[in-house]
PDB file of N, CA and C in Angstrom:
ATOM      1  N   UNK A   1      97.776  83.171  81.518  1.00 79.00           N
ATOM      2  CA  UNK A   1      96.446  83.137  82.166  1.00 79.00           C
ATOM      3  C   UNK A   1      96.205  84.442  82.934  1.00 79.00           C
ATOM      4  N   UNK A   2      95.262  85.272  82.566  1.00 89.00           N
ATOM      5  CA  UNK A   2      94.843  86.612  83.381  1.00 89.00           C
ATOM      6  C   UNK A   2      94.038  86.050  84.468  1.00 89.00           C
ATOM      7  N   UNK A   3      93.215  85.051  84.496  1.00 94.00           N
ATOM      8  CA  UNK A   3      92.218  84.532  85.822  1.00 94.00           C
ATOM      9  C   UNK A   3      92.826  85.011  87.153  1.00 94.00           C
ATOM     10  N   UNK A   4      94.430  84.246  87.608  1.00 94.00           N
ATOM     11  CA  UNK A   4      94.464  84.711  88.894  1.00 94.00           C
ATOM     12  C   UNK A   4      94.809  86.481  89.162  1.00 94.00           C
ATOM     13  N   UNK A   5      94.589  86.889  87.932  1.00 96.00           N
ATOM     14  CA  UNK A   5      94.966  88.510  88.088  1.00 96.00           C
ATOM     15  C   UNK A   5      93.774  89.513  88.042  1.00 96.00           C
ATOM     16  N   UNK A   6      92.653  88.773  87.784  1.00 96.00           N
ATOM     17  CA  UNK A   6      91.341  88.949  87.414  1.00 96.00           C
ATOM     18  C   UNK A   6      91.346  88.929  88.891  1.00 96.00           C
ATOM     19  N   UNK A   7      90.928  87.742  89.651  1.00 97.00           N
ATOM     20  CA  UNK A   7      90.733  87.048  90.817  1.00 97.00           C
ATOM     21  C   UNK A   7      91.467  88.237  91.789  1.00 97.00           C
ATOM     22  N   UNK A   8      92.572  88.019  92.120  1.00 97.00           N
ATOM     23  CA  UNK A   8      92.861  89.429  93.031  1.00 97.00           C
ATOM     24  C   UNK A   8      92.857  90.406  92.865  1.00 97.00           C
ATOM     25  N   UNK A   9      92.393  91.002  91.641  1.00 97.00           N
ATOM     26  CA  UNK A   9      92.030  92.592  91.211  1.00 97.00           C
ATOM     27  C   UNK A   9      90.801  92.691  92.153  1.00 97.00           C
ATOM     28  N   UNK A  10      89.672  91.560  91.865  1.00 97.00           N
ATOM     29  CA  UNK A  10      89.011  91.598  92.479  1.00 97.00           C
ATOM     30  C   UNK A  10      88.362  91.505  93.969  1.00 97.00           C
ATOM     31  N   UNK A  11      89.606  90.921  94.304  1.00 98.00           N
ATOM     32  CA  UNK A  11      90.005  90.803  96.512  1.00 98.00           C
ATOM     33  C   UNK A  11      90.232  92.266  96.679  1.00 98.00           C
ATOM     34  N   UNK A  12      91.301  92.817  95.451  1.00 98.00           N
ATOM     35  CA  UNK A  12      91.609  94.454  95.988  1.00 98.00           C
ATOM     36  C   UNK A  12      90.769  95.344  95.891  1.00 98.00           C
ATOM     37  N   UNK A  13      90.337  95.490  94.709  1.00 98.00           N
ATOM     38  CA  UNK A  13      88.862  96.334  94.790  1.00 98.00           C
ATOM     39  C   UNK A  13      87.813  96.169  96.128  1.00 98.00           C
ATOM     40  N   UNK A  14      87.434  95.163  96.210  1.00 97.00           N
ATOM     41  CA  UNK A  14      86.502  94.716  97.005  1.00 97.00           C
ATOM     42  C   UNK A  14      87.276  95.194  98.888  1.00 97.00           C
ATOM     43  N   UNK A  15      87.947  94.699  98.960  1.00 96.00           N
ATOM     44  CA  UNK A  15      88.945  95.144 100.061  1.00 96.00           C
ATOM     45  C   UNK A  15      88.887  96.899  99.933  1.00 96.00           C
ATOM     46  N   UNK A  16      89.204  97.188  99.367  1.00 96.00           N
ATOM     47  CA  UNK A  16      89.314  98.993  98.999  1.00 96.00           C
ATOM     48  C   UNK A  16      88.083  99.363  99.463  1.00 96.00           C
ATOM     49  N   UNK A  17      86.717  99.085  98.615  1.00 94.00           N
ATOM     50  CA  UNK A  17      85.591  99.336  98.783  1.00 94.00           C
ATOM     51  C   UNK A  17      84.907  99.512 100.344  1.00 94.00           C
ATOM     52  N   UNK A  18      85.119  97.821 100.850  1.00 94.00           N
ATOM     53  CA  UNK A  18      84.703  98.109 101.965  1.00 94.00           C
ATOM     54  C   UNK A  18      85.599  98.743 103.146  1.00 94.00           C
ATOM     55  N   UNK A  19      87.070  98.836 103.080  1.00 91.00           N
ATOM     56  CA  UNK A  19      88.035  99.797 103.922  1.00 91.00           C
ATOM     57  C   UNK A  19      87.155 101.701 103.783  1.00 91.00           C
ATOM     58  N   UNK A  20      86.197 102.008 102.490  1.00 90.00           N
ATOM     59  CA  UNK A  20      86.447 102.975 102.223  1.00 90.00           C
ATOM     60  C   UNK A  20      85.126 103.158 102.804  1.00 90.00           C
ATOM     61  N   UNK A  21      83.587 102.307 102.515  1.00 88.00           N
ATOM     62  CA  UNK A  21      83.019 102.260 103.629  1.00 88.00           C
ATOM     63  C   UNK A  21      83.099 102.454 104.658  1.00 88.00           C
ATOM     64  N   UNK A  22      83.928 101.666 105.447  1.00 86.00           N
ATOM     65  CA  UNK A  22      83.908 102.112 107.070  1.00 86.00           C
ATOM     66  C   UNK A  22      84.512 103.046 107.152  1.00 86.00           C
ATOM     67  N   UNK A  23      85.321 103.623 106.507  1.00 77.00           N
ATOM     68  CA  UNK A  23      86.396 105.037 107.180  1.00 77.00           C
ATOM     69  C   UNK A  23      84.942 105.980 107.376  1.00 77.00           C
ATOM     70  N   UNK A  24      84.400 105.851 105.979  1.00 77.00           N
ATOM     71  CA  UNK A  24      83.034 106.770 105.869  1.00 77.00           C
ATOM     72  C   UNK A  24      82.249 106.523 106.992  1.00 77.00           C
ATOM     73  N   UNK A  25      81.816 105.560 107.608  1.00 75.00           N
ATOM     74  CA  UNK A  25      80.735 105.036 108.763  1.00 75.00           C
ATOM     75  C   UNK A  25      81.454 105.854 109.843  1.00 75.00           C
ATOM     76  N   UNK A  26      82.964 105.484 109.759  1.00 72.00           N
ATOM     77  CA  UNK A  26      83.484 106.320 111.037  1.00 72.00           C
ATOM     78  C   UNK A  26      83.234 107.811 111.413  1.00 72.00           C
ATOM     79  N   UNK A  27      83.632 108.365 109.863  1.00 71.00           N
ATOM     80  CA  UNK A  27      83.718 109.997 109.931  1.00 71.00           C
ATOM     81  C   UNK A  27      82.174 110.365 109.788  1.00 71.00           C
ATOM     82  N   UNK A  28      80.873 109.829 110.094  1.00 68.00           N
ATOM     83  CA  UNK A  28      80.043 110.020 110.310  1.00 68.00           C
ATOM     84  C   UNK A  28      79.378 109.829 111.586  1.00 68.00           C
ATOM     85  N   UNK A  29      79.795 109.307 111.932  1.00 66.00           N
ATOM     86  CA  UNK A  29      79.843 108.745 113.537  1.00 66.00           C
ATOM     87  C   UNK A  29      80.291 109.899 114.167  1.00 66.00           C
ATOM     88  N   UNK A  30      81.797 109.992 113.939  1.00 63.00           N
ATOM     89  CA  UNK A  30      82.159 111.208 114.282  1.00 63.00           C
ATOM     90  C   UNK A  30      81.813 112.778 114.400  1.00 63.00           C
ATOM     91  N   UNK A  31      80.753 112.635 113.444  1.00 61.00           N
ATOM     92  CA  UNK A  31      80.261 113.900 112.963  1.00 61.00           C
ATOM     93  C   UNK A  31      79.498 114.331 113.895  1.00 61.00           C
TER      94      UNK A  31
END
């Protein structure tokens, strides 16, 4: 079954995404 590997590919991506968002919000803030 790929589903639960599907399923947390998709927590990690999503997790990544928005970690990579805020670093960005930060270093603009910062700016």
């Amino acid at each position: 079954m790929l589903v639960p590997f599907i399923m947390i590919g998709l927590v990690v991506i999503t997790g990544i995404v928005i970690w990579l968002d805020d670093a960005d919000m930060h270093r603009n803030t910062q700016d």
